[in-house]
Amino acid sequence: MKAIHLRTEYLENPLGLDITEPHFFWNCEGGTTQSAYRIRVSSNTVEIWDSGKIVSNRMTHILYQGKPLQSRSRILWSVTLWDEKDVEGEPSASWFETGLLEKSDWKARWISGNYTPRKNTRYSVDYFKKEFVCEKPVVSARLYITACGLYIARINGVRVGGFQFAPGLTDYRKRLHYQTYDVTAMLNRENSLEIELADGWYRGSAGCWGETVVYGRQTKFLCQLEITSDDNSIDTIISNDSFTWSNDGPLRFADMKDGEIYDANLTPSYQGMAREVKPPEAEIRASNSLSVSEHETFIPKLLITPAGMTVLDFGQNIAGYIEFRVNAEKGQTLHLTCGEKLDDSGEFTLDGIQHLKVDREFRLLDRIMMSTGSKNLKGKIVKTPLQTIHFTCTDGENIYKTKFAVFGFRYALIETDIEIDPRDFRAIAVYSDMETTGKFSCSNEKVNQLFKNTFWSMKSNFLDVPTDCPQRERVPWTGDAQIFFNTGAFLMNAAPFYRKWLGDLRDGQYKNGSISASVPLVGMEIVYKATGNSAGWPDAIVLISYRFWKRYGDTEILRKNYPMIQKFAKYLISRTGHKNRKSAKSNPYNKYVYEKGLQLGEWLEPEDCGEKITAMSNKLHTEEATAYLHYTMSKAQAIAKELGEYADEKLFCEYAEGAKKAYNYLFPKIDTDREAKLVRPLAFGL
């Protein structure tokens, strides 16, 4: 019997891990039943842990119990298995590498472009460069890097790594993720390190109404390149004010939702110098998760619409971006607009994707005035998102691939006077690098297509965070994420993805135990904070933790999340009871009714079988909310029991059972033709 599919913290050979007591995982090949295992761990050829022979069939969440791990260590581990006949098999090996475990490991300085950003102003991409010489033969080199914004690093003109939209989305006020790259093979004697820095989620447009400057107005980055030579000496290149800088390169505009403006005739001059800036207050941590990567590619067919417009049809609705090459003369342009559909007459349209907004930094008053149709609104009205690429050519062959924008699309409208060949274009799907684990097929092709659509919905909405759609909002709604967890965990290995997002939930919890409906925030906090109390949305705190535990057998995730779970459960308890005093007095189970706060109810129920629900609705939705109180408290009770939190178990059990009685008291008979109201009591055990 042999161990296969070796993983550390759900990840294959992770580089830059900052978990100091990692867990090991494997599967078995050969034999019938694993009867025992032995793990041996070494660092720099020195053994630091030997588990000895452990009689157990366990293959997951095996805790490292050796000597304390140090920063920058390459850790080799092997596992030997015994089969059902107690026959010893050959060992299998894997590795991981620790990152910068201590705050003092960072010697680099935060730097930005040498300008002071003004309000209501968008800026082109910043370009930074540092030239250096490796005097001795290099045996190892690691680049540690993060940003407030999005970064792309290059060494000697070659892109470092394949993480798209790095460093990913977190609450930049609380936590920043850094990535670690092995760049040993990229170094020569004379070298150039180049960094491109764009707005991303930090400063660019986000959310349904394209709010900008959600986290800050000054983009900046931090990087540290550590080079080990053959004599074991270490040279360190750090970000500081010795980096040259300019913002006159080819990317004149880059926004994750609106797109890019690119002029192939420009190259960065690097005539200025970077400046050191105040570090963010956020904690800097390794991501310990999956990279966002390029995946499937699609070559389009060329369509000419009834109105004579040129459209590329890539044949699949994706979240991603476009790459192309064209031959042109200097000054010729291509303008591409990406969208999901053609209208009934066969014309390209962005209907259903775009909203209107005032072309300035977000003001809540603007949003209120727009929603009420006020004529007093002042300022330029624009659409969001644009999902466009505007490319200005140079003479000869022009090659372009989107860097800092991602679109939800199947079609691309092209406006140009350049003769194009559709074979010179391709769409690239971009999503978190999750391994496919579930498959389905049957004799009914419509059912097969439904499965494929579901799979593509997951791929298009799992980009470092779980979102509701890849074009209009791109909001990591808590309710959407908890509803989809079990489906997603069947289709793909979503464990490291959801573990990362559970960290975002911990960061996003307010002091009173509540949470925003969007985590991390993508603007409009006042709106998402209000809707965050709606039953089914904040319950993600408990329900995803519970489902993660049941799906993957991970009790460590429960321990890590329990303070958050406990705080939220007690927040719910503090808000029970009818709003109406008369109803409260007449109901013997009033203590276990839930209806307070802004309740969204059955948000996506078709209007023709239920009441119309709007984000500003203040209806009670007692049925949905009390059902969720029972369901969520029952799962919190199970978690408390597993962790030995018996006082909480008793309390949560009281409210789970009490909410069940309250539900049946209020709704002894459900006479309805609405499916949700019939399914919910069955699904929730009511």
XYZ file of C-alpha atoms in Angstrom, residues 93 119 154 187 256 307 429 462 521:
9
model
C 7.277 12.032 -0.180
C -10.258 63.150 -5.144
C 8.634 40.651 -13.717
C 18.039 35.343 -12.227
C -11.356 45.432 -12.737
C -27.266 46.208 -37.934
C -11.438 31.741 -18.186
C -15.003 31.672 -7.430
C -16.731 44.784 1.724
